Every structure is written in structure tokens, then in C-alpha cells.
Steps between C-alpha positions, in 0.01 A plus 500: 500500500832675447338836562350375828839378620653839406235679706577288805875544466450875448357532851732250662732773622229692686446464875170377642635477851287678761823601671615678181792269425743657258553388144862385440730783404526587133818367349477155648375212290176496696456876515497584128189696402270286284459576134183689398204264489416481132381238257719352231380767252592784737153591629448589867303244700211597729602370844209654691353162592837368617568808713149487647554137596835581658357798688213291635751286689664796676453532873445835669824701484650299216652677200605401152790719399829512318829554678544858383159606638583706811311668781541830314320353199221377725454844658492668158251256351138592438215273593314423180131435449405720798332822379620683812866440409511395136436818303497311173221259581158567355202425720175396339382862508832619353481246218143604421600866488800431273284296262275803443774704328430566133685777319240489220208561735262768374508775762239757591595853602418425865724193491785704350443760774536235771825367350644853464420584863650176633811564289533842663484332840777264389714789379468702820567193715817443293606858570455417868796256488323183388645279228378473143393140561272619780345783302517588131601155381185351651307669216491266201438790261819665628717195427318383186677466168340776295677421173245477224213651701320790327568745783367846428273373225123469499507121489238241587623530859492880500489565877806285554701643208380862500467560877649243734829419329586870445455554876704188582779593259513859627528362852790281390682783323464718808633220718796476262603853602468401865696177452773689316532729801506206742775344287733787591522337846465826688299307757623220719310223674184312411300730726544756220434295189514133409682465169458122496672262262296564184574762238166655405434632152207734569386491136845591370371515142283801586646849550346775708379658176334172398325474835385863483345445156326184621352688795384783273324255269349322801350829615353567156344152501354546848346834408290322236372272778468772763147403601592141581576391858870527581595733212538819705705328767728349236551840337621637835743208530627553143551872558683448830719236336602741225596773744684257729695345214599838354608622844721195554667559165562869568628436852742227395865581569593468132238757399590745776871481407405606147264770620464601865165668424355155426444458876260795503320357195468169682336672798258672262391158375452376857284799590264411215463143626166436669486176695194375687390151593158451337192387687439248223801265496377304201433129455760247623649268238603152608848376417659837417707513820709208619629568856724194479665593172838451670476128426578586136823686579835414650540679833784513751255429784131412530285811456169517679197673349446848639186698571458792261445858614130579515347729238470834686839450668643419159384837365644677805836333439503610135413857600776494763754384241391778265538751784843362595623536142482875557811450715692405187413823324586699814834323529587582141452871579720504813697826506698488825637269767229620739236407244664159448506429875136608523414257218675213681298575813179517299573169330569339838169624641297401194650147482408453132452167325804293390462618140496870593791455742706332231414774250606764753835324541542488123417869478802578717740304282443257213805341338701818561224713347358740757133573445500795740520850355833526682718217625524445879869596474413835344238565768747423778772714337270800482379448857857491634595812306198684633570382855864610516448802275835430333593581141436204269870474407599452864319168517557386144793280596314348794211389282736368238644264763 
């Protein structure tokens, strides 16, 4: 009985007036906010029935609100339980799809092929300025806790541990290089890249060397099953992943600062990469991808699911990125101001992806370490000297100032 009276008194300060009468101002005896509605042992009380009964008596246009709820709050609110607006709600089809996820599912090679191809679509869509929650994080294998799993071992779930997880982990390690470049904030605006509010790990416990070994062992495993459907296509994916991952490591700013020739080695890896979207896309696996994964994460604003780049277009985008990375190697070898200006014009015309644009900016200057063979200042100094044909000593003081 006492709890029932507490429930009634807890709502006594709320307005049921159709004309939106205000609650008395806080600070007055009548306007004090009620204490949390709890039982004597401190447990929260379910007031759904009470609120439903109160809401049933509201006329059209009536509102139950507290004094501090303003028009701004109303405009910023999100209508819940409407799939068109509430990105966190699961429809019956969504709930059925989510219930199908099973990390211990025994996979066939064709099922692993399908997952790997869809993950590539997610990755390329992310490169196209989508958020992680719209792309890579929708893959449950990509966000799974892999601690304790026999990855890289011929276990009872061999296709998952010997083939799929090596591909997924290599994808994550490669994305770690990209995220590290994005984190330099060379790009501005969400039209370039959406950093979001989460701090991704991208399989932080695995190094590039670890991922490379896993991919090598995956290839050896697939060669033993070469005659099975999906094996050849998976080998091509594994090989392209190895070349892509090695190229990203060699073209990273840190590596090029240590050794400028690393850029040329990175291009050599890219030229060995063969990417083609297979005619056989494998067998779909229910529950692996959760387009509404954003409901599990804190976000600054509601994020809507996004359509992924189609398969052939996805391959074209990857090939374009590989081609654009040649600009980095060319920029490293700039020998004159004219060459530098030409490179800027070429970059403008090519309009590379956000990752490549950021890497190009880093190549010019990275924490006071110039990746170019010669600093822009040295290039300009030599150009001025050649233009005026003056002895170097004559302009020494000018450059010093």
C-alpha cells in the first residue's frame, strides 16, 4: 500500500493538462522534484502500467513533461519504436537475423568466401567516408572477442580458424594503419571521414607480422583443399590481403621516415596484388552481419544503416586506391619546385580517397619530420637561386630571416 501511494505522489508533479500547464517552479515547496520511485529495499519499481493509464487519459495535443523540458529538447528527441526513425529498434526480421548468429558455427569454404567478400564491401564502403558502425562493425566476426579461440590452428572448426579469422584479422590490422593515418587529422569534415565516438581496437593484439603468418598458413591450408568449391577464390583473397597489408605497412609515414625507399617497395607489393570479383560469391550465412549494430554502441547521433558498395564497384575502388598510392611514391621523389607543383595539380585532378589524401599530407610533413627527399624549403631555396642566378652567399642572409 505504501508503495502504491509513493507511485501516485511520484507523478503528482507532472502535468496532464491538454493546454500544457506548467509544473510549479523548482525551489518552491510544490515544485521540488520527487524522490526516485523505489521500494523500501531500494529496488526500482515498474511504473509501466501507471504511465499507460495516465497516458490513456490524455487528449490530443496534451503532454506530460517536466519543467526543464524545452522546445529544443523536443526537436532533438527521436521517435522510438518506429523503424523509420528509431535506428535501434529491431523489427521481427531483424530479430530473426540477429538470433542466427553463432560464432561456433561450422563453416564451409563457400560460406567463408561469402563472409570475406561481404567484409571487403564493408571495408571499401568505409573508405568511402562511411562510419565503422555502418560498415565493418556490422560484421560479428570483426567485433568478436577472439581470446581463447584456436586461430591459425587446424581445430574442429578449421575453416573458421584457419581461413576466415586470418582474413578478418588481416583486414583489421590493415584498417589499423588507415585509422592511424586518419587520427593525424589531416582531413576536416565528415564528408572526408567519420571518426565517430568509439575507439576501435582493430585486433590490437595482432601485429602485421602475425597477420602475415596467419595468411600464409591459410593459403597452405587452402591448397590442400584446392579442388573444393570456393578454395581458389579464397586463395586469391588471401594473396591480395597479404600484398595489401604489406603495402600499407611500407607506405606508412613512420616506415618512410626510416627509409624513403620503402615507398617503392610498397608499390611493388601493390603491383603483385590481383583483385577480381568472383562469379561464385559463395553461400550466405545468416546472422553474421548486423546492420543495426549501432544499438550496442554509444553514438553522438542516430546512425542509419548504409547500403554497401556493390561487388564489382568495390574491386574498382580498391584498384583505384592502389593506383592513387603511386602518388605517394612520386611525391617522395620530388626533385624541384616545378615537380612539386605538378604533383599538386595531379593530386587535385585524381581526387584520391580520404586515406590517400591524408597520407599525401603526412608525406609533406609529419611531426616536423619531412618524408620528401628534400624539404619544401630546400626546394624553394634552390629554385630562387636558379631563378635570380645569384651566388648562394648573396641570399644566405635572406633565407636565414
